[in-house]
Coordinates of C-alpha atoms in Angstrom, one line a residue:
M669 CA -85.4 133.6 73.5
S670 CA -88.4 135.1 75.6
M671 CA -88.2 133.8 79.6
C672 CA -91.7 134.6 80.7
M673 CA -93.7 134.3 84.4
E674 CA -95.7 130.7 84.8
E675 CA -97.2 132.2 86.9
R676 CA -101.2 133.8 86.1
G677 CA -100.1 137.1 88.2
D678 CA -96.9 138.8 86.1
D679 CA -96.1 139.2 82.9
A680 CA -92.7 139.7 81.8
P681 CA -89.8 139.0 84.0
T682 CA -86.3 140.5 85.3
I683 CA -84.0 137.3 85.7
Q684 CA -80.0 137.6 84.9
L685 CA -79.4 133.7 84.5
Y686 CA -75.8 132.4 84.8
Y687 CA -74.7 132.1 81.0
S688 CA -71.9 130.5 82.5
K689 CA -73.1 127.3 84.4
L690 CA -75.7 126.3 81.1
T691 CA -73.3 124.1 78.9
Y692 CA -73.3 121.2 78.3
T693 CA -72.8 118.0 75.1
S694 CA -74.8 117.0 72.7
S695 CA -73.8 112.9 72.2
R696 CA -76.6 112.5 69.7
C697 CA -75.9 115.2 67.1
L698 CA -73.5 114.7 64.8
S699 CA -72.2 118.6 65.5
Q700 CA -70.7 117.1 69.1
T701 CA -71.3 121.3 69.8
V702 CA -71.0 122.3 73.9
H703 CA -73.9 124.8 73.5
S704 CA -73.5 128.2 74.5
F705 CA -75.2 130.8 76.1
Q706 CA -75.0 135.0 75.7
P707 CA -77.5 137.7 77.8
E708 CA -79.1 139.7 75.0
Y709 CA -80.4 143.5 75.1
G710 CA -83.4 142.1 77.7
R711 CA -82.9 140.5 81.2
H712 CA -85.1 138.7 80.3
Q713 CA -83.6 137.7 76.8
I714 CA -80.9 134.7 76.7
E715 CA -79.1 134.4 73.8
S716 CA -78.6 130.4 72.7
T717 CA -76.4 129.0 69.4
P718 CA -74.5 125.8 69.2
G719 CA -71.5 126.0 70.2
A720 CA -69.5 124.7 67.1
P721 CA -70.8 125.3 63.2
Y722 CA -73.1 122.7 61.9
N723 CA -70.5 120.2 59.0
G724 CA -72.9 121.3 56.1
S725 CA -73.6 117.6 55.9
L726 CA -77.1 117.1 55.1
N727 CA -76.7 114.2 57.9
D728 CA -76.2 117.5 60.3
L729 CA -78.4 120.3 59.0
V730 CA -80.9 117.2 60.3
T731 CA -79.5 117.8 64.1
V732 CA -80.6 121.2 63.8
E733 CA -83.7 120.9 66.4
E734 CA -82.8 118.1 68.2
N735 CA -79.9 120.3 68.8
M736 CA -82.5 124.3 69.5
R737 CA -84.6 121.0 71.9
T738 CA -82.1 120.6 74.2
R739 CA -81.0 124.4 74.2
R740 CA -84.8 125.2 75.9
D741 CA -84.7 121.3 77.6
L742 CA -81.2 123.0 79.2
I743 CA -82.1 126.6 79.9
R744 CA -86.3 125.2 80.9
Q745 CA -84.3 122.2 83.9
H746 CA -81.4 125.5 84.5
T747 CA -84.4 127.2 85.9
V748 CA -86.2 124.2 88.2
T749 CA -83.3 124.2 89.5
K750 CA -82.6 127.6 90.9
N751 CA -86.9 127.0 91.9
I752 CA -87.7 130.3 88.9
H753 CA -90.5 129.4 88.1
H754 CA -90.0 131.0 84.3
I755 CA -90.5 129.1 81.0
P756 CA -88.6 129.1 78.3
S757 CA -90.6 130.9 75.3
T758 CA -89.5 132.2 71.6
V759 CA -91.9 134.1 71.4
A760 CA -90.6 137.3 68.4
T761 CA -92.3 140.2 70.8
Y762 CA -93.2 139.9 74.0
P763 CA -96.9 140.8 73.6
R764 CA -97.4 143.6 76.7
I765 CA -94.1 144.9 77.9
G766 CA -94.3 149.0 78.5
V767 CA -97.8 148.5 79.5
S768 CA -99.3 150.9 81.8
S769 CA -100.2 148.1 84.7
D770 CA -97.4 146.6 86.5
F771 CA -95.3 143.8 83.6
T772 CA -92.1 143.3 85.3
D773 CA -91.2 141.1 88.8
P774 CA -90.3 143.0 90.7
V775 CA -91.9 146.0 89.9
E776 CA -89.7 148.1 87.9
E777 CA -90.5 152.0 87.4
P778 CA -88.9 153.9 84.7
T779 CA -86.6 156.4 86.2
A780 CA -85.2 160.1 84.6
R781 CA -82.5 158.0 82.9
D782 CA -85.1 156.5 81.0
G783 CA -86.3 159.4 79.3
S784 CA -89.9 157.4 79.2
I785 CA -93.1 157.5 81.1
L786 CA -93.1 153.1 79.3
F787 CA -90.5 151.3 79.5
P788 CA -88.2 151.1 82.7
E789 CA -85.0 150.3 80.6
A790 CA -82.3 151.0 83.0
G791 CA -83.8 148.0 85.5
L792 CA -84.7 145.5 82.4
A793 CA -81.3 145.9 80.4
S794 CA -79.1 143.0 80.5
V795 CA -76.3 143.9 83.0
H796 CA -74.1 143.4 81.3
P797 CA -72.2 147.3 80.8
R798 CA -72.7 147.3 76.4
Y799 CA -76.7 146.8 76.5
L800 CA -77.8 149.7 78.4
A801 CA -75.2 152.3 77.3
V802 CA -76.5 151.6 73.5
A803 CA -79.7 152.8 74.6
D804 CA -78.0 156.2 76.3
A805 CA -76.0 156.9 73.4
I806 CA -78.6 157.1 70.7
K807 CA -80.7 159.2 73.6
S808 CA -78.2 161.4 73.8
R809 CA -77.0 161.2 69.5
R810 CA -80.8 162.0 68.4
G811 CA -81.1 164.6 71.6
G812 CA -84.6 162.1 73.5
P813 CA -85.8 158.7 73.5
P814 CA -87.2 157.7 69.9
C815 CA -90.8 158.4 69.5
V816 CA -92.3 155.1 67.2
N817 CA -95.6 154.9 66.1
I818 CA -97.1 151.4 65.0
P819 CA -100.9 151.9 63.8
I820 CA -103.8 149.9 65.7
F821 CA -105.2 146.8 64.3
R822 CA -109.3 148.2 64.2
D823 CA -111.5 146.1 65.0
L824 CA -115.3 146.3 66.4
N825 CA -114.8 147.9 68.9
T826 CA -111.8 149.9 69.0
M827 CA -112.0 153.3 69.7
R828 CA -112.6 155.4 67.0
P829 CA -110.1 157.4 67.1
F830 CA -108.0 155.9 69.1
E831 CA -106.4 157.2 71.5
D832 CA -103.2 155.3 73.5
P833 CA -104.0 156.3 76.9
M834 CA -100.2 156.3 78.3
A835 CA -99.4 158.4 75.8
Y836 CA -101.9 161.2 75.6
P837 CA -101.5 164.4 75.9
K838 CA -98.4 163.4 77.6
Y839 CA -96.7 163.5 73.8
R840 CA -97.4 165.5 71.3
E841 CA -95.5 163.1 68.9
A842 CA -98.5 160.3 69.3
L843 CA -100.9 160.2 66.2
P844 CA -104.0 159.6 66.9
D845 CA -104.9 155.5 65.6
H846 CA -101.0 154.4 66.7
I847 CA -99.8 152.5 69.4
F848 CA -96.6 154.7 71.7
L849 CA -93.7 153.7 72.1
D850 CA -90.5 155.6 73.3
A851 CA -87.8 154.0 74.2
V852 CA -85.0 152.0 72.6
G853 CA -85.7 149.0 74.6
F854 CA -88.9 148.7 72.6
G855 CA -86.6 147.4 69.3
P856 CA -84.1 145.3 70.9
S857 CA -86.0 143.0 73.5
S858 CA -87.4 141.2 70.9
C859 CA -86.3 137.9 69.5
S860 CA -85.0 136.8 66.1
L861 CA -83.7 133.4 64.8
Q862 CA -80.4 134.1 62.3
V863 CA -78.1 132.1 60.7
T864 CA -74.8 132.6 59.4
M865 CA -73.3 130.4 56.7
Q866 CA -69.3 129.9 55.5
A867 CA -68.7 130.5 52.0
S868 CA -65.9 128.5 50.3
D869 CA -63.7 131.8 50.4
I870 CA -64.5 135.9 49.7
D871 CA -65.8 135.9 45.9
E872 CA -68.5 133.3 47.0
A873 CA -69.3 134.6 49.6
R874 CA -70.3 137.9 48.5
I875 CA -72.4 135.8 44.9
L876 CA -73.6 134.6 48.1
Y877 CA -74.6 138.1 49.8
D878 CA -76.3 139.2 46.9
A879 CA -77.8 136.0 46.3
L880 CA -79.7 136.4 49.7
V881 CA -81.1 141.2 49.4
P882 CA -83.9 139.9 47.8
I883 CA -84.7 137.5 50.2
A884 CA -83.9 138.4 53.2
P885 CA -87.6 140.7 53.2
I886 CA -88.7 137.7 52.2
M887 CA -88.3 135.4 54.7
L888 CA -88.9 138.2 57.0
A889 CA -93.1 138.2 55.6
L890 CA -93.2 133.6 56.0
S891 CA -91.3 134.2 59.3
A892 CA -93.9 137.1 60.7
A893 CA -94.7 136.8 64.6
S894 CA -95.0 140.3 66.2
P895 CA -98.8 141.0 65.7
I896 CA -98.5 143.2 69.6
F897 CA -97.4 145.7 71.1
K898 CA -97.5 147.4 74.5
G899 CA -100.8 145.4 75.3
Y900 CA -102.1 146.5 71.3
L901 CA -103.3 144.7 68.8
A902 CA -101.4 145.9 66.2
D903 CA -101.9 146.6 62.2
I904 CA -98.5 145.0 61.4
D905 CA -96.2 141.8 61.6
S906 CA -93.2 142.2 62.4
R907 CA -90.7 144.1 64.7
W908 CA -88.8 145.3 62.2
E909 CA -89.7 149.2 61.7
V910 CA -90.2 149.3 66.0
L911 CA -86.4 148.6 65.3
R912 CA -85.9 150.8 62.8
L913 CA -87.1 153.4 64.5
T914 CA -85.7 152.7 68.1
C915 CA -82.5 152.4 66.8
D916 CA -82.5 155.6 64.9
D917 CA -79.2 157.3 66.4
R918 CA -79.0 160.6 63.7
T919 CA -79.1 163.5 64.9
P920 CA -81.8 166.3 63.5
G921 CA -79.6 167.5 61.1
E922 CA -78.6 163.7 59.6
R923 CA -82.7 163.4 59.9
G924 CA -82.7 166.1 57.6
E925 CA -85.3 167.5 60.4
E926 CA -83.0 170.7 61.8
P927 CA -80.2 172.1 59.8
L928 CA -76.5 170.1 59.6
K929 CA -74.4 171.5 61.9
Q930 CA -70.6 171.4 61.3
G931 CA -69.0 167.5 60.6
E932 CA -73.1 166.4 59.9
R933 CA -74.3 164.5 56.4
L934 CA -77.7 164.3 56.2
L935 CA -78.1 160.1 56.7
P936 CA -81.1 158.3 54.5
D937 CA -81.4 155.2 57.1
S938 CA -81.2 154.6 61.3
R939 CA -78.6 151.9 62.1
W940 CA -81.6 149.4 61.7
F941 CA -82.3 149.3 57.8
P942 CA -82.4 146.8 54.9
V943 CA -78.9 146.4 52.6
K944 CA -79.5 148.5 49.7
R945 CA -75.9 147.6 47.8
Y946 CA -74.8 144.9 46.0
I947 CA -70.8 143.9 46.0
S948 CA -70.5 141.3 43.7
P949 CA -68.7 143.0 40.7
D950 CA -71.4 141.0 38.4
Q951 CA -74.5 142.9 40.6
R952 CA -72.8 147.0 39.8
E953 CA -75.4 147.6 37.7
F954 CA -78.2 147.5 39.8
N955 CA -76.1 149.9 42.8
D956 CA -78.6 152.8 41.6
E957 CA -78.7 154.4 44.7
A958 CA -76.9 156.8 45.5
L959 CA -75.9 155.9 49.1
P960 CA -73.5 157.9 51.5
Y961 CA -69.6 156.8 52.3
D962 CA -67.4 157.7 54.5
E963 CA -64.6 158.9 51.8
Q964 CA -61.6 158.9 53.7
V965 CA -62.4 154.9 54.7
H966 CA -63.1 153.7 50.8
N967 CA -60.1 155.7 50.1
R968 CA -58.0 154.3 52.7
L969 CA -59.5 150.6 51.6
V970 CA -58.7 151.0 47.4
D971 CA -55.0 152.4 47.4
A972 CA -54.5 149.6 49.7
V973 CA -54.6 148.4 46.3
R974 CA -52.2 150.3 44.4
R975 CA -49.3 148.9 46.9
P976 CA -46.9 147.0 44.7
A977 CA -48.3 143.5 44.6
T978 CA -45.9 140.5 46.2
E979 CA -44.7 137.5 43.3
D980 CA -46.3 135.6 46.1
D981 CA -49.9 137.9 45.4
A982 CA -52.2 135.7 43.8
K983 CA -53.6 139.1 43.0
P984 CA -53.5 142.7 44.9
P985 CA -54.3 143.1 47.4
G986 CA -56.8 145.6 48.9
M987 CA -59.8 146.3 48.2
D988 CA -62.2 147.3 45.0
D989 CA -64.5 149.9 44.7
I990 CA -67.4 148.2 45.1
L991 CA -66.4 146.2 48.7
A992 CA -64.4 149.5 49.9
K993 CA -67.9 151.2 49.7
H994 CA -69.6 148.7 51.1
F995 CA -67.5 148.8 54.5
A996 CA -67.3 152.6 54.4
S997 CA -70.8 152.5 54.6
L998 CA -70.8 151.6 57.1
Y999 CA -68.3 154.5 58.2
V1000 CA -70.9 156.8 58.6
H1001 CA -72.6 156.2 61.9
D1002 CA -70.5 157.0 65.1
P1003 CA -69.5 153.8 66.8
V1004 CA -72.0 153.7 70.1
V1005 CA -70.3 151.9 72.5
V1006 CA -66.3 151.7 73.7
F1007 CA -65.0 150.1 76.3
E1008 CA -62.1 152.1 78.1
D1009 CA -60.1 149.6 78.5
R1010 CA -60.2 148.0 75.0
L1011 CA -59.4 151.5 73.3
H1012 CA -55.9 150.5 72.2
Q1013 CA -55.9 147.4 70.3
D1014 CA -53.3 146.3 67.4
D1015 CA -55.6 146.2 63.8
A1016 CA -52.7 143.4 63.0
T1017 CA -54.6 141.3 65.5
S1018 CA -57.9 142.5 66.6
N1019 CA -60.5 143.4 64.7
E1020 CA -62.1 145.1 68.4
H1021 CA -62.3 148.0 66.3
F1022 CA -63.6 147.1 63.3
E1023 CA -66.7 144.5 65.2
C1024 CA -66.9 147.7 67.5
I1025 CA -69.2 149.8 63.9
Q1026 CA -70.0 146.5 62.4
S1027 CA -71.7 144.8 65.2
T1028 CA -73.5 148.2 66.0
V1029 CA -74.7 148.6 62.1
W1030 CA -77.8 146.0 61.6
Q1031 CA -78.7 144.9 58.3
T1032 CA -80.8 143.1 57.1
L1033 CA -77.9 141.1 55.7
R1034 CA -74.0 141.0 57.7
F1035 CA -71.3 140.6 55.2
K1036 CA -68.7 138.8 57.6
P1037 CA -64.8 139.1 57.2
P1038 CA -62.9 136.1 59.4
P1039 CA -60.9 137.8 62.2
P1040 CA -57.6 137.6 62.2
G1041 CA -55.4 134.6 63.4
S1042 CA -58.0 132.4 63.2
N1043 CA -59.5 129.4 61.0
I1044 CA -63.2 130.9 60.3
G1045 CA -63.9 131.9 56.7
W1046 CA -65.8 134.9 55.6
R1047 CA -69.4 134.3 56.1
V1048 CA -72.2 136.2 55.4
E1049 CA -75.7 135.9 58.5
L1050 CA -79.2 136.5 57.5
R1051 CA -80.8 138.2 59.8
T1052 CA -84.8 139.4 59.2
M1053 CA -86.2 136.4 60.4
E1054 CA -88.1 135.9 63.6
V1055 CA -88.1 133.6 65.6
Q1056 CA -91.1 130.8 66.2
L1057 CA -93.1 129.0 69.3
T1058 CA -91.4 125.8 67.8
D1059 CA -88.3 124.5 67.7
F1060 CA -89.5 122.3 64.8
E1061 CA -90.4 125.6 63.1
N1062 CA -87.2 127.3 63.6
A1063 CA -85.6 124.6 62.6
A1064 CA -87.7 124.2 59.1
F1065 CA -87.2 127.7 58.0
A1066 CA -83.1 126.8 59.0
V1067 CA -83.1 124.9 57.6
F1068 CA -84.9 125.8 54.5
V1069 CA -82.5 129.0 53.8
V1070 CA -79.4 126.8 53.8
L1071 CA -80.8 124.5 51.8
L1072 CA -82.0 127.6 50.0
S1073 CA -78.6 130.1 49.6
R1074 CA -76.8 126.6 49.0
A1075 CA -78.7 126.3 45.3
M1076 CA -78.6 129.3 44.4
L1077 CA -74.4 129.3 45.0
K1078 CA -74.6 126.1 42.6
F1079 CA -77.1 127.1 40.1
G1080 CA -76.9 130.2 39.6
N1081 CA -84.2 145.7 47.6
T1082 CA -86.3 148.8 50.5
E1083 CA -89.6 148.1 48.4
N1084 CA -89.9 144.6 49.6
M1085 CA -89.3 145.1 53.0
S1086 CA -91.6 147.9 53.4
R1087 CA -94.3 145.2 51.5
A1088 CA -93.0 142.0 53.9
Q1089 CA -94.4 143.7 57.0
K1090 CA -97.8 144.2 56.7
R1091 CA -100.1 142.3 57.5
D1092 CA -101.0 138.7 56.3
A1093 CA -97.7 139.7 53.8
V1094 CA -98.0 135.6 52.6
R1095 CA -101.3 136.0 51.5
E1096 CA -101.6 139.8 50.3
Q1097 CA -98.1 141.1 48.9
K1098 CA -95.9 140.8 46.1
F1099 CA -92.3 141.0 45.7
W1100 CA -89.3 142.2 42.9
F1101 CA -88.4 138.9 42.3
S1102 CA -85.7 137.4 39.5
C1103 CA -86.8 134.8 37.4
G1104 CA -83.1 133.6 37.5
V1105 CA -79.9 133.5 39.0
H1106 CA -76.8 135.0 38.5
G1107 CA -78.6 138.5 37.4
E1108 CA -80.9 136.3 34.1
G1109 CA -83.5 136.0 33.7
G1110 CA -86.1 139.4 34.4
I1111 CA -87.0 141.3 37.3
E1112 CA -90.9 140.9 38.3
E1113 CA -93.9 141.1 40.6
M1114 CA -94.4 137.9 42.3
S1115 CA -96.1 135.6 45.8
L1116 CA -94.5 133.7 48.2
D1117 CA -96.3 130.7 46.5
Q1118 CA -94.3 131.5 43.1
I1119 CA -91.3 132.2 45.2
V1120 CA -90.7 130.2 46.8
N1121 CA -93.1 126.9 45.0
G1122 CA -93.1 127.9 41.5
K1123 CA -90.7 129.0 39.1
A1124 CA -87.7 130.4 41.3
S1125 CA -87.7 127.1 43.6
F1126 CA -84.0 125.4 43.0
I1127 CA -83.8 123.2 46.4
H1128 CA -85.9 119.9 45.3
K1129 CA -82.7 120.6 41.7
Y1130 CA -80.8 121.3 44.3
L1131 CA -80.9 117.9 47.0
D1132 CA -81.4 115.6 43.7
S1133 CA -77.8 116.2 43.1
L1134 CA -76.2 115.9 45.9
P1135 CA -75.1 112.1 45.3
D1136 CA -76.7 109.3 47.3
E1137 CA -74.1 108.9 50.8
D1138 CA -74.8 112.5 51.6
D1139 CA -79.3 111.8 50.7
S1140 CA -79.9 109.5 52.7
A1141 CA -83.9 108.4 53.0
L1142 CA -84.6 108.6 56.3
E1143 CA -82.3 112.0 56.1
R1144 CA -84.4 113.1 53.0
Q1145 CA -88.1 112.9 54.7
T1146 CA -87.1 114.9 58.0
I1147 CA -85.8 117.6 55.1
E1148 CA -89.2 116.7 53.1
K1149 CA -91.3 117.7 56.0
Y1150 CA -89.3 121.1 56.8
L1151 CA -90.1 121.6 53.8
E1152 CA -93.2 121.4 53.0
L1153 CA -93.7 123.9 56.1
I1154 CA -92.5 126.2 54.1
K1155 CA -94.3 125.6 51.0
R1156 CA -97.8 125.5 54.0
K1157 CA -96.7 128.9 55.5
A1158 CA -95.5 130.9 51.9
N1159 CA -99.4 129.1 49.5
G1160 CA -101.2 130.5 53.4
S1161 CA -102.6 127.0 54.3
V1162 CA -100.4 127.1 57.3
K1163 CA -100.9 130.3 58.9
T1164 CA -97.5 132.6 59.9
T1165 CA -97.3 132.9 63.7
A1166 CA -98.5 135.9 63.6
T1167 CA -102.1 135.2 61.9
W1168 CA -101.8 132.2 65.0
I1169 CA -101.4 134.5 66.9
R1170 CA -103.9 137.6 66.4
D1171 CA -106.3 134.6 65.9
F1172 CA -106.3 133.6 69.4
V1173 CA -106.3 137.1 70.6
R1174 CA -109.3 137.3 68.9
S1175 CA -110.9 134.2 69.9
H1176 CA -110.4 134.1 73.4
P1177 CA -113.5 134.2 75.6
E1178 CA -112.1 136.9 77.6
Y1179 CA -111.8 139.5 74.4
K1180 CA -113.8 142.2 73.9
Y1181 CA -112.6 143.0 69.8
D1182 CA -111.1 146.1 71.3
S1183 CA -107.7 145.5 70.2
V1184 CA -106.6 145.0 73.5
V1185 CA -104.7 142.1 75.7
T1186 CA -105.1 141.2 78.7
Q1187 CA -103.3 139.8 80.8
T1188 CA -105.1 136.7 81.4
I1189 CA -105.4 136.5 77.4
N1190 CA -101.3 137.0 77.4
Y1191 CA -101.3 134.4 80.2
D1192 CA -103.5 131.5 78.2
L1193 CA -101.5 132.9 75.0
L1194 CA -98.3 132.3 76.4
K1195 CA -99.0 128.4 78.4
A1196 CA -100.7 127.6 75.2
V1197 CA -97.6 128.3 73.2
D1198 CA -95.1 126.1 76.0
E1199 CA -97.8 123.4 75.1
M1200 CA -96.6 123.0 71.9

């Protein structure tokens, strides 16, 4: 969630909320959660989660929207109490971060530490030391700040060729007809909608993970909400490519731009990249792309299988080769932030060393083992969705993903990620998708309308299979409203958030059809969002 200025004269604020004070118990939600708030990468951001998981019943799922609305209201109440003139806005990418005019309050200027002429990293990053340390580590390891070129949306009066006035002639890396970004913060200062689901055991979690591999880019396309970067309309609808490039900490040798140095290897991906490997044994045949992994970590995990099993072991301890390669692939990346006072841990009781790697390799999905000594199970996190403008939309996407996951469990790639980010992907692109479940059926190109509403849709079949007591008429009515929104997004009869934002800008009386999103347009856009 972004915190946006209410007055016309300012753009993105720098505000650090007192998260510990933002706690509240909802007596209306069946899950009875105490809401949780945490700092995020930027000071203008706040991460909001229910304090406890939903229990999985339909009557708990229909409280998701209320839970989201309560958290938004609580933040708004806090800003009023503190006389802070901001509005909580679920905007995926703040439109004017990095513009040439002042866009922070108080005004922040880039410093020598930032290594950027556009983005005051030290002034915008959260006061929590983790986030600025991550940015510094990425820049240090790659040998300087990232250089990211995002294609400009060429409107009737857009300069031809368009030359980013803030980049030319300072950066030789800046390409014509592109928006130039030169800081890590342009990526993680965006906002997302993430859904984590717990499986009954590790085997079911692996099946769920694999089932969501082709779903992840499809949900990115459906939820696309980022058509503006640095005050310009872009020719993409999603933040994903910006995140991939700004969080790329590979050295020149690892990127293939210079000869490899001792200890380096060629790495095909940034730290932020789409899943390219299935982890269930029955999906092994689809792992046809050779990907790097840390051989030492892999061998250590596989060797654990060879330890003598005890009489109490239901199966031999340790990992099979396919799962060991999944975890070992994380370790081709160095840790980007380690706190000195947390360096020495008992790995039998703490997973902090593992999370130091796992939490800083950002893939479309995350396979999450149970923390030691807890009753938490194996979980799968879907990470591609962009946050929507309203609580109804966010709840609809979250509930849709949960129901789709359950349906796939009960009944049964990279090219897709590239297509998912294109402008108007919902109507213009097709995606590779299996017509069956659990590997049954062929793979073919399908539109999002076909995938969500056609022969690949299992959700209604799943809902119809539930016992009557788990599916009351009122709850089913609420669920159907959510499903109808996703259905209409998929068939194009309801605009994606990115298309709605682009159309709002292009219809604004101040817009000159030159791809420029002015401060006034930005203000009116955020006011319209707040009034929804």
